[in-house]
Coordinates of C-alpha atoms in Angstrom, one line a residue:
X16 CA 14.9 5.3 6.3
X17 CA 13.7 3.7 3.4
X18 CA 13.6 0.1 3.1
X19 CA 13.6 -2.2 0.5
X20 CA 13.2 -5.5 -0.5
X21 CA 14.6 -6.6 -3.8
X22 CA 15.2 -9.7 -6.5
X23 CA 12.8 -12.5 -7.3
X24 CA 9.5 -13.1 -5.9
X25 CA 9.2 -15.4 -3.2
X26 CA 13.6 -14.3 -3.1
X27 CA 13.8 -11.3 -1.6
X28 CA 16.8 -9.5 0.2
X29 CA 16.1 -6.8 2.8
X30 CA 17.9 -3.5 2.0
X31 CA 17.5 0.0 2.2
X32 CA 18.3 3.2 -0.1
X33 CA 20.9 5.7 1.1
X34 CA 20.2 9.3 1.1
X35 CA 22.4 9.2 -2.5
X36 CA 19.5 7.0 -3.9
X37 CA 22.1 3.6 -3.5
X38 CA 20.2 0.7 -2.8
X39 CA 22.4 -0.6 0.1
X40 CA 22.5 -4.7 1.0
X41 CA 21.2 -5.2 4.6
X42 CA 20.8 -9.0 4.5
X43 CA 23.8 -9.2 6.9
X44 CA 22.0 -7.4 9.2
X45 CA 18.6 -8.7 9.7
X46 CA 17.1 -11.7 7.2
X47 CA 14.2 -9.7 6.0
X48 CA 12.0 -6.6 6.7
X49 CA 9.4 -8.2 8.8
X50 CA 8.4 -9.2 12.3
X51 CA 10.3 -7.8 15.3
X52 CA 12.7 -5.4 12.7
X53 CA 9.6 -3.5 12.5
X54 CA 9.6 -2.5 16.1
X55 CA 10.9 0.5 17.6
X56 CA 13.9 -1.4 19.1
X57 CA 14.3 -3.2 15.5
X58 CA 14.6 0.1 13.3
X59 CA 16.6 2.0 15.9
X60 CA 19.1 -1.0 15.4
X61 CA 18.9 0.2 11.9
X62 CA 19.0 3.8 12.0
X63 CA 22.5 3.1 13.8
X64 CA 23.5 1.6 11.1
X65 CA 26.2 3.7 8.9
X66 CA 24.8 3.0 5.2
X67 CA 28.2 3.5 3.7
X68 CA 29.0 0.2 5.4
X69 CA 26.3 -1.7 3.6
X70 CA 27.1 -3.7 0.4
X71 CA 26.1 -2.0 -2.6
X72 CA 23.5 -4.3 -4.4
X73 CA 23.0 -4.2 -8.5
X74 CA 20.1 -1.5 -8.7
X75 CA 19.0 -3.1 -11.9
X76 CA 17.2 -6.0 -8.9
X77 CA 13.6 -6.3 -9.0
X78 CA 11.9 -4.4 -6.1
X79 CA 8.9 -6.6 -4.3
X80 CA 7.0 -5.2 -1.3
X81 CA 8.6 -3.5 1.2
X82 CA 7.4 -5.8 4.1
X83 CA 7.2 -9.2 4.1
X84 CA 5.5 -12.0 6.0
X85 CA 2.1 -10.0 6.1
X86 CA -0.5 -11.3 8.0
X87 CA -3.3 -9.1 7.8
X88 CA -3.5 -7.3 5.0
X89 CA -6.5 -4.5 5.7
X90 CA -8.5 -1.7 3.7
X91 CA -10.9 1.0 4.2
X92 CA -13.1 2.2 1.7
X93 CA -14.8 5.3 0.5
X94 CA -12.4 7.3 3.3
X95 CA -11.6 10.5 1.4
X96 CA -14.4 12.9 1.3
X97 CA -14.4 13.7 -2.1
X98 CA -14.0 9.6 -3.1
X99 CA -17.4 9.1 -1.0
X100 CA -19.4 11.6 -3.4
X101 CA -18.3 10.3 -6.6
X102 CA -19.8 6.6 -5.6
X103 CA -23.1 8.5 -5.0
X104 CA -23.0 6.5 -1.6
X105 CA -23.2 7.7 2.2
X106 CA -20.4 9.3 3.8
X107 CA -19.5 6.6 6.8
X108 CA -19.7 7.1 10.2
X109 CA -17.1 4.3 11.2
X110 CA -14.2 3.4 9.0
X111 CA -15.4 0.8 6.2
X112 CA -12.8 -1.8 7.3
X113 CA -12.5 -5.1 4.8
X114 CA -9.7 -7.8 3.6
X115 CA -7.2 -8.2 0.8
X116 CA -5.7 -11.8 0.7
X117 CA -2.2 -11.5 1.4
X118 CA -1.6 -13.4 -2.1
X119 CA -2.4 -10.6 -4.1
X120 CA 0.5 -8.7 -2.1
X121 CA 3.2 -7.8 -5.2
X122 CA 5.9 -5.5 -5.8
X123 CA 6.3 -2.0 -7.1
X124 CA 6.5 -2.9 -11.3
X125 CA 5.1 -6.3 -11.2
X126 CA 2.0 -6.8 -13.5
X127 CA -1.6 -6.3 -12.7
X128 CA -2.8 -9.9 -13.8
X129 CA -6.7 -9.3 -15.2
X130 CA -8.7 -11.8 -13.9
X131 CA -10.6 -14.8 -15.0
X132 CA -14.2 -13.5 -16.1
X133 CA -13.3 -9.9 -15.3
X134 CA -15.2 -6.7 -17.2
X135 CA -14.7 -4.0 -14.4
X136 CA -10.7 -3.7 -13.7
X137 CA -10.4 -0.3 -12.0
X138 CA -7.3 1.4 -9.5
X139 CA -7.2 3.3 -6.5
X140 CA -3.6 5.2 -5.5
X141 CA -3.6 4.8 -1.7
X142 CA -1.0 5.5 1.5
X143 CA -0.7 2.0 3.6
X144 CA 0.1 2.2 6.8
X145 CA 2.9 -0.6 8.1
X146 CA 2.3 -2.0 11.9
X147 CA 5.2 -2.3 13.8
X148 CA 4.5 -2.7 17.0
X149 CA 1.5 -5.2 18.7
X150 CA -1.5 -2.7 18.7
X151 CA -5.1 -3.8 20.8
X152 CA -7.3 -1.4 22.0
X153 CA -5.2 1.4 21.7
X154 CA -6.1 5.0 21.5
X155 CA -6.0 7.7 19.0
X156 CA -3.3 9.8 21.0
X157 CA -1.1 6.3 21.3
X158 CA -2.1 4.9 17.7
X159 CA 0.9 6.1 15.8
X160 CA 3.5 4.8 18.4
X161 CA 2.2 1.4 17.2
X162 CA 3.3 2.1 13.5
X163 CA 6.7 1.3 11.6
X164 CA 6.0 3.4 8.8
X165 CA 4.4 4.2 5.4
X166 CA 4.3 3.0 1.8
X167 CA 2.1 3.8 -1.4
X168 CA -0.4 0.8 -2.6
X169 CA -2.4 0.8 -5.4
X170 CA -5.6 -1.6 -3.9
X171 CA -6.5 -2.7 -7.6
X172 CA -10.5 -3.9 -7.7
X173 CA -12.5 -5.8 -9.7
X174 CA -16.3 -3.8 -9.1
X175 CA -18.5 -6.7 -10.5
X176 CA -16.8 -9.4 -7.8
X177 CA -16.6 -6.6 -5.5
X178 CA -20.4 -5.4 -5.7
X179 CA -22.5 -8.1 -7.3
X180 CA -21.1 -11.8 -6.8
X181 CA -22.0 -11.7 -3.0
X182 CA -20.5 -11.6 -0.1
X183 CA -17.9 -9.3 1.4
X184 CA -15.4 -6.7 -0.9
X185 CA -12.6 -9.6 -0.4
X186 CA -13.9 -11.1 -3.8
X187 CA -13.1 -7.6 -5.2
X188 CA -10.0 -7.2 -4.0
X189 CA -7.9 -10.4 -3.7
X190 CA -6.5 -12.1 -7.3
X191 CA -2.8 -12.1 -8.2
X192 CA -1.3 -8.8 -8.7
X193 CA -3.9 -6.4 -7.0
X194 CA -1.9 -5.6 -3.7
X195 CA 1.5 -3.9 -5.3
X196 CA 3.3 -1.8 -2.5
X197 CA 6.2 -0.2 -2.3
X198 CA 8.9 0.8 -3.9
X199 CA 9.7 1.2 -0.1
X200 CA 8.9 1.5 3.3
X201 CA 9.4 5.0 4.7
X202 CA 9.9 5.4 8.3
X203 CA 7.8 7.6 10.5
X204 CA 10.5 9.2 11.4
X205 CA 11.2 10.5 7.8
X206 CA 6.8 11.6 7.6
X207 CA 6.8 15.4 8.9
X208 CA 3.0 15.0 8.8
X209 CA 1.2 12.0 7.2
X210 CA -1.6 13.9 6.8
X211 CA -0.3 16.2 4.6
X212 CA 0.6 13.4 1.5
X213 CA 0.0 14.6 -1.9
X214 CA -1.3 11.5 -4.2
X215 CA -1.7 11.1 -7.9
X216 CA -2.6 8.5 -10.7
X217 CA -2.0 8.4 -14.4
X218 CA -3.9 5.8 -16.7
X219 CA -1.5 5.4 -20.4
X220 CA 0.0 9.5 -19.2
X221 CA -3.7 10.4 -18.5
X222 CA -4.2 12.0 -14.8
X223 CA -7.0 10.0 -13.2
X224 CA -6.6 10.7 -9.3
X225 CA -4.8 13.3 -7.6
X226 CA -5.6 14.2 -4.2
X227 CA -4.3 14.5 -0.3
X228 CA -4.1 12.7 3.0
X229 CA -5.8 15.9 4.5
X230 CA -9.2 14.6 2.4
X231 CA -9.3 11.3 4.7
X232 CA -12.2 11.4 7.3
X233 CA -10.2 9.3 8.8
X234 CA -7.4 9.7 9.6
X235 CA -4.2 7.3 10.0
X236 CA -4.6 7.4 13.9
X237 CA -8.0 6.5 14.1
X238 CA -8.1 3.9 11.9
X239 CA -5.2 2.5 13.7
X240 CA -7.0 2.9 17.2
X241 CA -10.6 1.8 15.7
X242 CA -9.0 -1.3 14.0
X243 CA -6.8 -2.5 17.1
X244 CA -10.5 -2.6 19.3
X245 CA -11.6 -5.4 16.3
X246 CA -8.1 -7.8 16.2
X247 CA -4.9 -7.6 17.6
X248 CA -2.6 -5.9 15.0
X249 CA 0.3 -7.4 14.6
X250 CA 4.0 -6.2 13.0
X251 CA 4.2 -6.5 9.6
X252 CA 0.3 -6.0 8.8
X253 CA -0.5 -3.6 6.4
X254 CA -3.7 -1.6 6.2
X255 CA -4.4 0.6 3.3
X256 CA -6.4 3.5 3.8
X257 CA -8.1 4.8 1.1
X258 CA -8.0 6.8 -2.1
X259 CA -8.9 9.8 -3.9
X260 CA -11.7 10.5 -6.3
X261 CA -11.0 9.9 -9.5
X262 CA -11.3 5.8 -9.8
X263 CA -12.7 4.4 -13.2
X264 CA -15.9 3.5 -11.4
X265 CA -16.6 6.8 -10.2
X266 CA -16.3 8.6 -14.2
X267 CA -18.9 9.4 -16.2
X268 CA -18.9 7.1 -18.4
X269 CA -17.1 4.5 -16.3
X270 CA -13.8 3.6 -17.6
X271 CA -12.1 0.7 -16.8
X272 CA -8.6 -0.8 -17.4
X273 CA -8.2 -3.2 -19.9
X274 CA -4.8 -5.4 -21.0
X275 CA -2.0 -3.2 -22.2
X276 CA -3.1 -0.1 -19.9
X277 CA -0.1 1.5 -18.3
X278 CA -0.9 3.0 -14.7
X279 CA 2.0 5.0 -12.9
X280 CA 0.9 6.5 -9.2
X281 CA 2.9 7.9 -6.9
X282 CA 2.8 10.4 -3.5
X283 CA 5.1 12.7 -1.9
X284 CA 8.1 11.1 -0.2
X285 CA 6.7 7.5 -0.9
X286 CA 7.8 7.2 -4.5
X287 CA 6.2 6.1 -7.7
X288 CA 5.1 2.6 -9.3
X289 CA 4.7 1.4 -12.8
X290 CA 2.2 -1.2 -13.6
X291 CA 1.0 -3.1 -16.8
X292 CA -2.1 -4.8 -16.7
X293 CA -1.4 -8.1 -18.4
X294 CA -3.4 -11.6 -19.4
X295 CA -4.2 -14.4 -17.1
X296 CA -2.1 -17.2 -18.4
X297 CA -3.5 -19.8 -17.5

């Protein structure tokens, strides 16, 4: 399945788009893609669904994330191979695990906002991975019966809060507008093999990133299984898991967004988002 959410932020309806690319109603069914829907017993409810059933809703809705109610919003950094050499940094031996607030959490076409103060905007196309079942201490070989699904992210960064005001990435990572996911949740049953996700990025029509889940070192079960023995992962949490090279940060020059940039990403079977880095209003 693919599942949606759609209309205004902080508004959304749950729905899903039919295998004729109709965006189908499902707030009758459940009130909204999070919590217990996400679990095995609340997506086999509906996959038994017939579609055809569903109200149509207008397509011309704004999308927002796929999931709601997110409570931990996770990353990992520098986890594709080729990512790691263009930093100039180590490869890891253990995932690089970090946080995104939840607040910066928007949908597929809403605006990157640029920061307050910031000089070093950059992107990075990613594959999220959506929790749908309670996961602690699991292992790799039961990881992936803890997870809902899959959805593309783009884990926006600012690389001077990120790297030199201190602290942990979460400076970095966290304003308004640098979590878009979506357009929707994919299933796992829909996934022949996550590890097999082609990826791509485009700055104003420019290719910037185009990769492959098969670069990850690590891949979605292990992070899943290395994660769980560090919190109790809950449904709904989302944990993005890395990107290809090709970020601003990692050209020569670096070259980093600015306002009126246009950045389009997308990977196979996931869809595609549009983004416009705007000015902070107030």
């Amino acid at each position: 399945m693919r599942l949606v959410r759609f209309g205004a932020p902080g508004e959304e309806k749950p729905g899903l788009i039919d295998d004729e690319h109709v965006l189908r109603d499902l707030s009758h069914e459940i009130d909204d893609i999070a919590g217990s829907v996400l679990s095995r017993d609340g997506l086999a409810h509906l996959a038994s669904l017939d579609p055809k059933s569903l109200p149509k809703a207008d397509p011309s809705h704004r999308l927002g994330p796929p999931v709601g109610r997110i409570g931990h919003f996770l990353g990992i950094g520098r986890n594709y191979a080729e990512h790691a050499k263009e930093t100039g940094a180590e490869t890891p031996t253990q995932p690089l695990l970090f946080s995104k607030a939840p607040s910066a959490i928007g949908g597929p076409h809403d605006d990157i906002i640029m920061p307050k103060d910031a000089t070093k905007l950059d992107y990075e196309a990613e594959i999220a991975i959506v929790i749908g079942e309670e996961a602690l201490y699991v292992s790799e070989a039961e990881a992936m019966d803890h997870v809902a699904g899959f959805c593309l992210c783009n884990d926006v960064t600012e690389r001077t809060f990120q790297k030199d005001r201190g602290g942990q990435f979460i400076k970095g990572k966290s304003s308004p507008g640098f979590g878009p996911l979506g357009p929707w949740l994919v299933t796992k049953d829909r996934i022949e093999d996550p590890q097999a996700f082609d990826i791509w990025l485009n700055v104003n029509g420019e290719p910037r990133q185009k990769g492959t889940s098969a670069d990850m070192i690590f891949s979605f079960a292990t992070l899943v299984s290395h994660i769980s023995h560090f919190m109790k992962l809950m449904p709904g949490d989302v944990i993005t898991t890395g990107t290809p090279a090709g970020v601003g940060a990692g050209m020569n020059p670096p070259r980093f967004l600015q306002v009126g940039d246009i950045v389009t990403l997308g990977a196979s079977g996931l869809g595609e988002q549009r983004l416009v880095v705007v000015e902070r209003k107030s």
